[in-house]
């Protein structure tokens, strides 16, 4: 699919992304009838995955393990760069470890209750 990415498509998704406060990096899952429909802007956004999403082309069977490791590293290097930029420009302070652990624990409880 990467062969079909054009400047117009990139600009379209940049425009959509710019309307989402706090969104700097992620993956749009879209539905369309054809590549031509996507090029013409005739598609639906099914889901927006944020910084925790992985690049789906990682799972293509022809990719080597070394390539996949490099892709993961690039992905999380970009995430770290965005976090550092936000920290400096917006004076965002990191979460205290106790608050982070409590948030993770509560999220786990909510998921385990919902999916049990």
PDB file of N, CA and C in Angstrom, residues 8-115:
ATOM      1  N   UNK A   8      -0.759  14.414  -1.805  1.00  0.00           N
ATOM      2  CA  UNK A   8      -2.147  14.825  -1.557  1.00  0.00           C
ATOM      3  C   UNK A   8      -2.768  14.028  -0.415  1.00  0.00           C
ATOM      4  N   UNK A   9      -2.508  12.720  -0.386  1.00  0.00           N
ATOM      5  CA  UNK A   9      -3.044  11.885   0.693  1.00  0.00           C
ATOM      6  C   UNK A   9      -2.402  12.269   2.022  1.00  0.00           C
ATOM      7  N   UNK A  10      -1.093  12.468   2.016  1.00  0.00           N
ATOM      8  CA  UNK A  10      -0.399  12.883   3.243  1.00  0.00           C
ATOM      9  C   UNK A  10      -0.964  14.209   3.736  1.00  0.00           C
ATOM     10  N   UNK A  11      -1.164  15.154   2.829  1.00  0.00           N
ATOM     11  CA  UNK A  11      -1.724  16.456   3.209  1.00  0.00           C
ATOM     12  C   UNK A  11      -3.135  16.324   3.770  1.00  0.00           C
ATOM     13  N   UNK A  12      -3.939  15.431   3.181  1.00  0.00           N
ATOM     14  CA  UNK A  12      -5.299  15.212   3.666  1.00  0.00           C
ATOM     15  C   UNK A  12      -5.283  14.705   5.103  1.00  0.00           C
ATOM     16  N   UNK A  13      -4.453  13.696   5.384  1.00  0.00           N
ATOM     17  CA  UNK A  13      -4.403  13.152   6.740  1.00  0.00           C
ATOM     18  C   UNK A  13      -3.738  14.122   7.718  1.00  0.00           C
ATOM     19  N   UNK A  14      -2.809  14.924   7.239  1.00  0.00           N
ATOM     20  CA  UNK A  14      -2.242  15.979   8.090  1.00  0.00           C
ATOM     21  C   UNK A  14      -3.320  16.986   8.477  1.00  0.00           C
ATOM     22  N   UNK A  15      -4.168  17.321   7.520  1.00  0.00           N
ATOM     23  CA  UNK A  15      -5.254  18.262   7.795  1.00  0.00           C
ATOM     24  C   UNK A  15      -6.234  17.670   8.810  1.00  0.00           C
ATOM     25  N   UNK A  16      -6.602  16.408   8.627  1.00  0.00           N
ATOM     26  CA  UNK A  16      -7.498  15.742   9.580  1.00  0.00           C
ATOM     27  C   UNK A  16      -6.850  15.714  10.960  1.00  0.00           C
ATOM     28  N   UNK A  17      -5.574  15.365  11.012  1.00  0.00           N
ATOM     29  CA  UNK A  17      -4.860  15.248  12.284  1.00  0.00           C
ATOM     30  C   UNK A  17      -4.738  16.583  13.001  1.00  0.00           C
ATOM     31  N   UNK A  18      -4.581  17.650  12.246  1.00  0.00           N
ATOM     32  CA  UNK A  18      -4.387  18.961  12.875  1.00  0.00           C
ATOM     33  C   UNK A  18      -5.617  19.410  13.654  1.00  0.00           C
ATOM     34  N   UNK A  19      -6.769  18.839  13.351  1.00  0.00           N
ATOM     35  CA  UNK A  19      -7.995  19.172  14.080  1.00  0.00           C
ATOM     36  C   UNK A  19      -8.151  18.383  15.376  1.00  0.00           C
ATOM     37  N   UNK A  20      -7.241  17.454  15.649  1.00  0.00           N
ATOM     38  CA  UNK A  20      -7.326  16.610  16.842  1.00  0.00           C
ATOM     39  C   UNK A  20      -6.309  17.115  17.859  1.00  0.00           C
ATOM     40  N   UNK A  21      -6.797  17.750  18.912  1.00  0.00           N
ATOM     41  CA  UNK A  21      -5.926  18.325  19.926  1.00  0.00           C
ATOM     42  C   UNK A  21      -5.080  17.242  20.596  1.00  0.00           C
ATOM     43  N   UNK A  22      -3.776  17.452  20.619  1.00  0.00           N
ATOM     44  CA  UNK A  22      -2.869  16.529  21.290  1.00  0.00           C
ATOM     45  C   UNK A  22      -2.475  15.317  20.463  1.00  0.00           C
ATOM     46  N   UNK A  23      -2.905  15.258  19.218  1.00  0.00           N
ATOM     47  CA  UNK A  23      -2.547  14.126  18.359  1.00  0.00           C
ATOM     48  C   UNK A  23      -1.356  14.508  17.497  1.00  0.00           C
ATOM     49  N   UNK A  24      -0.264  13.767  17.673  1.00  0.00           N
ATOM     50  CA  UNK A  24       0.960  14.060  16.937  1.00  0.00           C
ATOM     51  C   UNK A  24       1.454  12.878  16.113  1.00  0.00           C
ATOM     52  N   UNK A  25       0.953  11.694  16.419  1.00  0.00           N
ATOM     53  CA  UNK A  25       1.543  10.493  15.845  1.00  0.00           C
ATOM     54  C   UNK A  25       0.553   9.356  16.025  1.00  0.00           C
ATOM     55  N   UNK A  26       0.318   8.573  14.989  1.00  0.00           N
ATOM     56  CA  UNK A  26      -0.586   7.445  15.125  1.00  0.00           C
ATOM     57  C   UNK A  26      -0.923   6.841  13.771  1.00  0.00           C
ATOM     58  N   UNK A  27      -1.948   6.017  13.784  1.00  0.00           N
ATOM     59  CA  UNK A  27      -2.339   5.298  12.572  1.00  0.00           C
ATOM     60  C   UNK A  27      -3.855   5.391  12.396  1.00  0.00           C
ATOM     61  N   UNK A  28      -4.274   5.750  11.208  1.00  0.00           N
ATOM     62  CA  UNK A  28      -5.686   5.741  10.847  1.00  0.00           C
ATOM     63  C   UNK A  28      -6.004   4.389  10.219  1.00  0.00           C
ATOM     64  N   UNK A  29      -7.038   3.724  10.708  1.00  0.00           N
ATOM     65  CA  UNK A  29      -7.559   2.536  10.041  1.00  0.00           C
ATOM     66  C   UNK A  29      -8.757   3.007   9.220  1.00  0.00           C
ATOM     67  N   UNK A  30      -8.696   2.772   7.925  1.00  0.00           N
ATOM     68  CA  UNK A  30      -9.732   3.296   7.037  1.00  0.00           C
ATOM     69  C   UNK A  30     -10.392   2.173   6.246  1.00  0.00           C
ATOM     70  N   UNK A  31     -11.580   2.480   5.722  1.00  0.00           N
ATOM     71  CA  UNK A  31     -12.312   1.533   4.879  1.00  0.00           C
ATOM     72  C   UNK A  31     -12.688   2.251   3.587  1.00  0.00           C
ATOM     73  N   UNK A  32     -12.382   1.606   2.465  1.00  0.00           N
ATOM     74  CA  UNK A  32     -12.715   2.158   1.149  1.00  0.00           C
ATOM     75  C   UNK A  32     -12.943   1.003   0.188  1.00  0.00           C
ATOM     76  N   UNK A  33     -13.611   1.279  -0.898  1.00  0.00           N
ATOM     77  CA  UNK A  33     -13.874   0.241  -1.896  1.00  0.00           C
ATOM     78  C   UNK A  33     -12.676  -0.033  -2.790  1.00  0.00           C
ATOM     79  N   UNK A  34     -11.802   0.955  -2.947  1.00  0.00           N
ATOM     80  CA  UNK A  34     -10.642   0.781  -3.818  1.00  0.00           C
ATOM     81  C   UNK A  34      -9.576   1.806  -3.458  1.00  0.00           C
ATOM     82  N   UNK A  35      -8.388   1.583  -3.980  1.00  0.00           N
ATOM     83  CA  UNK A  35      -7.298   2.539  -3.784  1.00  0.00           C
ATOM     84  C   UNK A  35      -7.667   3.871  -4.433  1.00  0.00           C
ATOM     85  N   UNK A  36      -8.335   3.815  -5.564  1.00  0.00           N
ATOM     86  CA  UNK A  36      -8.760   5.040  -6.257  1.00  0.00           C
ATOM     87  C   UNK A  36      -9.684   5.864  -5.359  1.00  0.00           C
ATOM     88  N   UNK A  37     -10.590   5.183  -4.644  1.00  0.00           N
ATOM     89  CA  UNK A  37     -11.478   5.899  -3.718  1.00  0.00           C
ATOM     90  C   UNK A  37     -10.677   6.608  -2.626  1.00  0.00           C
ATOM     91  N   UNK A  38      -9.643   5.953  -2.135  1.00  0.00           N
ATOM     92  CA  UNK A  38      -8.800   6.586  -1.114  1.00  0.00           C
ATOM     93  C   UNK A  38      -8.133   7.828  -1.700  1.00  0.00           C
ATOM     94  N   UNK A  39      -7.573   7.693  -2.874  1.00  0.00           N
ATOM     95  CA  UNK A  39      -6.914   8.822  -3.539  1.00  0.00           C
ATOM     96  C   UNK A  39      -7.886   9.984  -3.730  1.00  0.00           C
ATOM     97  N   UNK A  40      -9.150   9.659  -4.022  1.00  0.00           N
ATOM     98  CA  UNK A  40     -10.171  10.691  -4.229  1.00  0.00           C
ATOM     99  C   UNK A  40     -10.800  11.179  -2.927  1.00  0.00           C
ATOM    100  N   UNK A  41     -10.350  10.635  -1.788  1.00  0.00           N
ATOM    101  CA  UNK A  41     -10.885  11.064  -0.495  1.00  0.00           C
ATOM    102  C   UNK A  41     -12.210  10.431  -0.142  1.00  0.00           C
ATOM    103  N   UNK A  42     -12.591   9.364  -0.849  1.00  0.00           N
ATOM    104  CA  UNK A  42     -13.862   8.682  -0.608  1.00  0.00           C
ATOM    105  C   UNK A  42     -13.610   7.448   0.259  1.00  0.00           C
ATOM    106  N   UNK A  43     -13.510   7.656   1.561  1.00  0.00           N
ATOM    107  CA  UNK A  43     -13.249   6.571   2.507  1.00  0.00           C
ATOM    108  C   UNK A  43     -13.823   6.952   3.861  1.00  0.00           C
ATOM    109  N   UNK A  44     -13.903   5.964   4.746  1.00  0.00           N
ATOM    110  CA  UNK A  44     -14.359   6.203   6.119  1.00  0.00           C
ATOM    111  C   UNK A  44     -13.229   5.856   7.071  1.00  0.00           C
ATOM    112  N   UNK A  45     -13.070   6.684   8.088  1.00  0.00           N
ATOM    113  CA  UNK A  45     -12.105   6.376   9.145  1.00  0.00           C
ATOM    114  C   UNK A  45     -12.819   5.476  10.140  1.00  0.00           C
ATOM    115  N   UNK A  46     -12.309   4.266  10.292  1.00  0.00           N
ATOM    116  CA  UNK A  46     -12.903   3.283  11.190  1.00  0.00           C
ATOM    117  C   UNK A  46     -12.359   3.456  12.604  1.00  0.00           C
ATOM    118  N   UNK A  47     -11.073   3.746  12.681  1.00  0.00           N
ATOM    119  CA  UNK A  47     -10.426   3.825  13.991  1.00  0.00           C
ATOM    120  C   UNK A  47      -9.184   4.699  13.879  1.00  0.00           C
ATOM    121  N   UNK A  48      -8.888   5.388  14.959  1.00  0.00           N
ATOM    122  CA  UNK A  48      -7.662   6.165  15.059  1.00  0.00           C
ATOM    123  C   UNK A  48      -6.864   5.602  16.220  1.00  0.00           C
ATOM    124  N   UNK A  49      -5.676   5.126  15.928  1.00  0.00           N
ATOM    125  CA  UNK A  49      -4.804   4.547  16.946  1.00  0.00           C
ATOM    126  C   UNK A  49      -3.687   5.533  17.238  1.00  0.00           C
ATOM    127  N   UNK A  50      -3.470   5.795  18.499  1.00  0.00           N
ATOM    128  CA  UNK A  50      -2.473   6.779  18.902  1.00  0.00           C
ATOM    129  C   UNK A  50      -1.069   6.230  18.922  1.00  0.00           C
ATOM    130  N   UNK A  51      -0.274   6.813  19.768  1.00  0.00           N
ATOM    131  CA  UNK A  51       1.159   6.546  19.785  1.00  0.00           C
ATOM    132  C   UNK A  51       1.493   5.095  20.139  1.00  0.00           C
ATOM    133  N   UNK A  52       0.590   4.413  20.806  1.00  0.00           N
ATOM    134  CA  UNK A  52       0.834   3.018  21.176  1.00  0.00           C
ATOM    135  C   UNK A  52       0.601   2.031  20.045  1.00  0.00           C
ATOM    136  N   UNK A  53       0.085   2.517  18.928  1.00  0.00           N
ATOM    137  CA  UNK A  53      -0.173   1.614  17.803  1.00  0.00           C
ATOM    138  C   UNK A  53       1.134   1.234  17.122  1.00  0.00           C
ATOM    139  N   UNK A  54       1.143   0.053  16.567  1.00  0.00           N
ATOM    140  CA  UNK A  54       2.345  -0.386  15.843  1.00  0.00           C
ATOM    141  C   UNK A  54       2.087  -0.259  14.349  1.00  0.00           C
ATOM    142  N   UNK A  55       3.137  -0.033  13.574  1.00  0.00           N
ATOM    143  CA  UNK A  55       2.962   0.015  12.124  1.00  0.00           C
ATOM    144  C   UNK A  55       2.584  -1.368  11.597  1.00  0.00           C
ATOM    145  N   UNK A  56       1.458  -1.468  10.921  1.00  0.00           N
ATOM    146  CA  UNK A  56       0.951  -2.778  10.504  1.00  0.00           C
ATOM    147  C   UNK A  56       1.833  -3.470   9.477  1.00  0.00           C
ATOM    148  N   UNK A  57       2.585  -2.713   8.698  1.00  0.00           N
ATOM    149  CA  UNK A  57       3.453  -3.371   7.716  1.00  0.00           C
ATOM    150  C   UNK A  57       4.579  -4.152   8.399  1.00  0.00           C
ATOM    151  N   UNK A  58       4.703  -3.993   9.691  1.00  0.00           N
ATOM    152  CA  UNK A  58       5.655  -4.780  10.473  1.00  0.00           C
ATOM    153  C   UNK A  58       5.375  -6.281  10.318  1.00  0.00           C
ATOM    154  N   UNK A  59       4.107  -6.637  10.160  1.00  0.00           N
ATOM    155  CA  UNK A  59       3.702  -8.043  10.137  1.00  0.00           C
ATOM    156  C   UNK A  59       3.714  -8.677   8.748  1.00  0.00           C
ATOM    157  N   UNK A  60       4.170  -7.960   7.752  1.00  0.00           N
ATOM    158  CA  UNK A  60       4.236  -8.553   6.418  1.00  0.00           C
ATOM    159  C   UNK A  60       5.264  -9.682   6.422  1.00  0.00           C
ATOM    160  N   UNK A  61       4.903 -10.841   5.863  1.00  0.00           N
ATOM    161  CA  UNK A  61       5.736 -12.039   5.998  1.00  0.00           C
ATOM    162  C   UNK A  61       7.136 -11.930   5.393  1.00  0.00           C
ATOM    163  N   UNK A  62       7.341 -11.052   4.440  1.00  0.00           N
ATOM    164  CA  UNK A  62       8.668 -10.955   3.814  1.00  0.00           C
ATOM    165  C   UNK A  62       9.660 -10.139   4.653  1.00  0.00           C
ATOM    166  N   UNK A  63       9.196  -9.496   5.724  1.00  0.00           N
ATOM    167  CA  UNK A  63      10.094  -8.677   6.549  1.00  0.00           C
ATOM    168  C   UNK A  63      10.982  -9.547   7.426  1.00  0.00           C
ATOM    169  N   UNK A  64      12.242  -9.187   7.493  1.00  0.00           N
ATOM    170  CA  UNK A  64      13.175  -9.915   8.359  1.00  0.00           C
ATOM    171  C   UNK A  64      12.996  -9.460   9.805  1.00  0.00           C
ATOM    172  N   UNK A  65      13.465 -10.269  10.729  1.00  0.00           N
ATOM    173  CA  UNK A  65      13.404  -9.924  12.142  1.00  0.00           C
ATOM    174  C   UNK A  65      14.207  -8.650  12.408  1.00  0.00           C
ATOM    175  N   UNK A  66      15.353  -8.528  11.764  1.00  0.00           N
ATOM    176  CA  UNK A  66      16.192  -7.335  11.930  1.00  0.00           C
ATOM    177  C   UNK A  66      15.430  -6.081  11.478  1.00  0.00           C
ATOM    178  N   UNK A  67      14.734  -6.176  10.362  1.00  0.00           N
ATOM    179  CA  UNK A  67      13.943  -5.045   9.874  1.00  0.00           C
ATOM    180  C   UNK A  67      12.860  -4.677  10.890  1.00  0.00           C
ATOM    181  N   UNK A  68      12.189  -5.686  11.441  1.00  0.00           N
ATOM    182  CA  UNK A  68      11.122  -5.438  12.415  1.00  0.00           C
ATOM    183  C   UNK A  68      11.666  -4.751  13.661  1.00  0.00           C
ATOM    184  N   UNK A  69      12.821  -5.192  14.144  1.00  0.00           N
ATOM    185  CA  UNK A  69      13.442  -4.533  15.300  1.00  0.00           C
ATOM    186  C   UNK A  69      13.774  -3.078  14.975  1.00  0.00           C
ATOM    187  N   UNK A  70      14.311  -2.832  13.785  1.00  0.00           N
ATOM    188  CA  UNK A  70      14.660  -1.467  13.392  1.00  0.00           C
ATOM    189  C   UNK A  70      13.401  -0.597  13.302  1.00  0.00           C
ATOM    190  N   UNK A  71      12.326  -1.165  12.769  1.00  0.00           N
ATOM    191  CA  UNK A  71      11.073  -0.429  12.646  1.00  0.00           C
ATOM    192  C   UNK A  71      10.514  -0.062  14.023  1.00  0.00           C
ATOM    193  N   UNK A  72      10.535  -1.015  14.954  1.00  0.00           N
ATOM    194  CA  UNK A  72      10.098  -0.736  16.324  1.00  0.00           C
ATOM    195  C   UNK A  72      10.931   0.380  16.943  1.00  0.00           C
ATOM    196  N   UNK A  73      12.249   0.306  16.748  1.00  0.00           N
ATOM    197  CA  UNK A  73      13.130   1.328  17.317  1.00  0.00           C
ATOM    198  C   UNK A  73      12.801   2.702  16.740  1.00  0.00           C
ATOM    199  N   UNK A  74      12.629   2.790  15.427  1.00  0.00           N
ATOM    200  CA  UNK A  74      12.280   4.068  14.795  1.00  0.00           C
ATOM    201  C   UNK A  74      10.946   4.590  15.323  1.00  0.00           C
ATOM    202  N   UNK A  75       9.996   3.683  15.488  1.00  0.00           N
ATOM    203  CA  UNK A  75       8.660   4.033  15.970  1.00  0.00           C
ATOM    204  C   UNK A  75       8.746   4.667  17.357  1.00  0.00           C
ATOM    205  N   UNK A  76       9.448   4.001  18.267  1.00  0.00           N
ATOM    206  CA  UNK A  76       9.507   4.506  19.640  1.00  0.00           C
ATOM    207  C   UNK A  76      10.508   5.640  19.802  1.00  0.00           C
ATOM    208  N   UNK A  77      11.502   5.743  18.928  1.00  0.00           N
ATOM    209  CA  UNK A  77      12.369   6.931  18.924  1.00  0.00           C
ATOM    210  C   UNK A  77      11.544   8.170  18.580  1.00  0.00           C
ATOM    211  N   UNK A  78      10.639   8.029  17.611  1.00  0.00           N
ATOM    212  CA  UNK A  78       9.784   9.152  17.235  1.00  0.00           C
ATOM    213  C   UNK A  78       8.851   9.524  18.392  1.00  0.00           C
ATOM    214  N   UNK A  79       8.303   8.518  19.058  1.00  0.00           N
ATOM    215  CA  UNK A  79       7.432   8.775  20.205  1.00  0.00           C
ATOM    216  C   UNK A  79       8.189   9.521  21.304  1.00  0.00           C
ATOM    217  N   UNK A  80       9.419   9.105  21.562  1.00  0.00           N
ATOM    218  CA  UNK A  80      10.236   9.762  22.582  1.00  0.00           C
ATOM    219  C   UNK A  80      10.555  11.197  22.180  1.00  0.00           C
ATOM    220  N   UNK A  81      10.840  11.418  20.914  1.00  0.00           N
ATOM    221  CA  UNK A  81      11.126  12.769  20.425  1.00  0.00           C
ATOM    222  C   UNK A  81       9.905  13.682  20.608  1.00  0.00           C
ATOM    223  N   UNK A  82       8.722  13.173  20.306  1.00  0.00           N
ATOM    224  CA  UNK A  82       7.490  13.947  20.493  1.00  0.00           C
ATOM    225  C   UNK A  82       7.282  14.255  21.971  1.00  0.00           C
ATOM    226  N   UNK A  83       7.489  13.257  22.823  1.00  0.00           N
ATOM    227  CA  UNK A  83       7.322  13.465  24.264  1.00  0.00           C
ATOM    228  C   UNK A  83       8.293  14.522  24.783  1.00  0.00           C
ATOM    229  N   UNK A  84       9.536  14.452  24.354  1.00  0.00           N
ATOM    230  CA  UNK A  84      10.523  15.438  24.800  1.00  0.00           C
ATOM    231  C   UNK A  84      10.188  16.837  24.300  1.00  0.00           C
ATOM    232  N   UNK A  85       9.736  16.942  23.069  1.00  0.00           N
ATOM    233  CA  UNK A  85       9.343  18.246  22.520  1.00  0.00           C
ATOM    234  C   UNK A  85       8.166  18.817  23.302  1.00  0.00           C
ATOM    235  N   UNK A  86       7.159  17.985  23.571  1.00  0.00           N
ATOM    236  CA  UNK A  86       6.004  18.444  24.348  1.00  0.00           C
ATOM    237  C   UNK A  86       6.412  18.866  25.750  1.00  0.00           C
ATOM    238  N   UNK A  87       7.310  18.111  26.334  1.00  0.00           N
ATOM    239  CA  UNK A  87       7.770  18.420  27.694  1.00  0.00           C
ATOM    240  C   UNK A  87       8.412  19.800  27.736  1.00  0.00           C
ATOM    241  N   UNK A  88       9.225  20.117  26.736  1.00  0.00           N
ATOM    242  CA  UNK A  88       9.923  21.406  26.691  1.00  0.00           C
ATOM    243  C   UNK A  88       8.973  22.534  26.286  1.00  0.00           C
ATOM    244  N   UNK A  89       8.265  22.356  25.167  1.00  0.00           N
ATOM    245  CA  UNK A  89       7.445  23.439  24.622  1.00  0.00           C
ATOM    246  C   UNK A  89       6.198  23.720  25.449  1.00  0.00           C
ATOM    247  N   UNK A  90       5.585  22.681  25.977  1.00  0.00           N
ATOM    248  CA  UNK A  90       4.333  22.863  26.705  1.00  0.00           C
ATOM    249  C   UNK A  90       4.526  22.771  28.214  1.00  0.00           C
ATOM    250  N   UNK A  91       5.774  22.623  28.619  1.00  0.00           N
ATOM    251  CA  UNK A  91       6.118  22.528  30.045  1.00  0.00           C
ATOM    252  C   UNK A  91       5.290  21.447  30.743  1.00  0.00           C
ATOM    253  N   UNK A  92       5.193  20.308  30.064  1.00  0.00           N
ATOM    254  CA  UNK A  92       4.467  19.169  30.618  1.00  0.00           C
ATOM    255  C   UNK A  92       5.399  18.418  31.551  1.00  0.00           C
ATOM    256  N   UNK A  93       4.920  18.156  32.735  1.00  0.00           N
ATOM    257  CA  UNK A  93       5.732  17.426  33.697  1.00  0.00           C
ATOM    258  C   UNK A  93       5.379  15.941  33.625  1.00  0.00           C
ATOM    259  N   UNK A  94       6.381  15.089  33.724  1.00  0.00           N
ATOM    260  CA  UNK A  94       6.101  13.649  33.695  1.00  0.00           C
ATOM    261  C   UNK A  94       5.246  13.236  34.897  1.00  0.00           C
ATOM    262  N   UNK A  95       4.497  12.172  34.720  1.00  0.00           N
ATOM    263  CA  UNK A  95       3.689  11.625  35.797  1.00  0.00           C
ATOM    264  C   UNK A  95       4.594  11.066  36.884  1.00  0.00           C
ATOM    265  N   UNK A  96       4.216  11.265  38.115  1.00  0.00           N
ATOM    266  CA  UNK A  96       4.982  10.672  39.215  1.00  0.00           C
ATOM    267  C   UNK A  96       4.783   9.158  39.166  1.00  0.00           C
ATOM    268  N   UNK A  97       5.817   8.391  39.552  1.00  0.00           N
ATOM    269  CA  UNK A  97       5.718   6.922  39.453  1.00  0.00           C
ATOM    270  C   UNK A  97       4.492   6.340  40.156  1.00  0.00           C
ATOM    271  N   UNK A  98       4.154   6.861  41.322  1.00  0.00           N
ATOM    272  CA  UNK A  98       2.989   6.353  42.052  1.00  0.00           C
ATOM    273  C   UNK A  98       1.692   6.579  41.294  1.00  0.00           C
ATOM    274  N   UNK A  99       1.558   7.742  40.678  1.00  0.00           N
ATOM    275  CA  UNK A  99       0.361   8.062  39.889  1.00  0.00           C
ATOM    276  C   UNK A  99       0.295   7.159  38.659  1.00  0.00           C
ATOM    277  N   UNK A 100       1.449   6.936  38.026  1.00  0.00           N
ATOM    278  CA  UNK A 100       1.502   6.055  36.861  1.00  0.00           C
ATOM    279  C   UNK A 100       1.074   4.637  37.232  1.00  0.00           C
ATOM    280  N   UNK A 101       1.620   4.105  38.315  1.00  0.00           N
ATOM    281  CA  UNK A 101       1.265   2.744  38.743  1.00  0.00           C
ATOM    282  C   UNK A 101      -0.221   2.637  39.070  1.00  0.00           C
ATOM    283  N   UNK A 102      -0.757   3.641  39.749  1.00  0.00           N
ATOM    284  CA  UNK A 102      -2.178   3.635  40.088  1.00  0.00           C
ATOM    285  C   UNK A 102      -3.033   3.662  38.817  1.00  0.00           C
ATOM    286  N   UNK A 103      -2.639   4.466  37.844  1.00  0.00           N
ATOM    287  CA  UNK A 103      -3.370   4.553  36.576  1.00  0.00           C
ATOM    288  C   UNK A 103      -3.345   3.219  35.833  1.00  0.00           C
ATOM    289  N   UNK A 104      -2.166   2.609  35.757  1.00  0.00           N
ATOM    290  CA  UNK A 104      -2.035   1.308  35.088  1.00  0.00           C
ATOM    291  C   UNK A 104      -2.875   0.259  35.807  1.00  0.00           C
ATOM    292  N   UNK A 105      -2.816   0.235  37.130  1.00  0.00           N
ATOM    293  CA  UNK A 105      -3.570  -0.736  37.919  1.00  0.00           C
ATOM    294  C   UNK A 105      -5.073  -0.554  37.710  1.00  0.00           C
ATOM    295  N   UNK A 106      -5.548   0.694  37.767  1.00  0.00           N
ATOM    296  CA  UNK A 106      -6.980   0.954  37.574  1.00  0.00           C
ATOM    297  C   UNK A 106      -7.433   0.590  36.163  1.00  0.00           C
ATOM    298  N   UNK A 107      -6.587   0.850  35.187  1.00  0.00           N
ATOM    299  CA  UNK A 107      -6.908   0.465  33.808  1.00  0.00           C
ATOM    300  C   UNK A 107      -7.028  -1.048  33.698  1.00  0.00           C
ATOM    301  N   UNK A 108      -6.092  -1.765  34.315  1.00  0.00           N
ATOM    302  CA  UNK A 108      -6.137  -3.228  34.315  1.00  0.00           C
ATOM    303  C   UNK A 108      -7.430  -3.719  34.960  1.00  0.00           C
ATOM    304  N   UNK A 109      -7.796  -3.136  36.105  1.00  0.00           N
ATOM    305  CA  UNK A 109      -9.027  -3.546  36.785  1.00  0.00           C
ATOM    306  C   UNK A 109     -10.248  -3.303  35.902  1.00  0.00           C
ATOM    307  N   UNK A 110     -10.279  -2.154  35.245  1.00  0.00           N
ATOM    308  CA  UNK A 110     -11.416  -1.851  34.365  1.00  0.00           C
ATOM    309  C   UNK A 110     -11.512  -2.839  33.210  1.00  0.00           C
ATOM    310  N   UNK A 111     -10.383  -3.164  32.598  1.00  0.00           N
ATOM    311  CA  UNK A 111     -10.394  -4.122  31.493  1.00  0.00           C
ATOM    312  C   UNK A 111     -10.765  -5.518  31.969  1.00  0.00           C
ATOM    313  N   UNK A 112     -10.196  -5.940  33.098  1.00  0.00           N
ATOM    314  CA  UNK A 112     -10.469  -7.301  33.574  1.00  0.00           C
ATOM    315  C   UNK A 112     -11.927  -7.447  33.994  1.00  0.00           C
ATOM    316  N   UNK A 113     -12.530  -6.382  34.528  1.00  0.00           N
ATOM    317  CA  UNK A 113     -13.943  -6.423  34.888  1.00  0.00           C
ATOM    318  C   UNK A 113     -14.807  -6.475  33.634  1.00  0.00           C
ATOM    319  N   UNK A 114     -14.442  -5.681  32.645  1.00  0.00           N
ATOM    320  CA  UNK A 114     -15.219  -5.601  31.411  1.00  0.00           C
ATOM    321  C   UNK A 114     -15.140  -6.895  30.611  1.00  0.00           C
ATOM    322  N   UNK A 115     -13.956  -7.504  30.555  1.00  0.00           N
ATOM    323  CA  UNK A 115     -13.755  -8.682  29.707  1.00  0.00           C
ATOM    324  C   UNK A 115     -13.898 -10.010  30.446  1.00  0.00           C
TER     325      UNK A 115
END
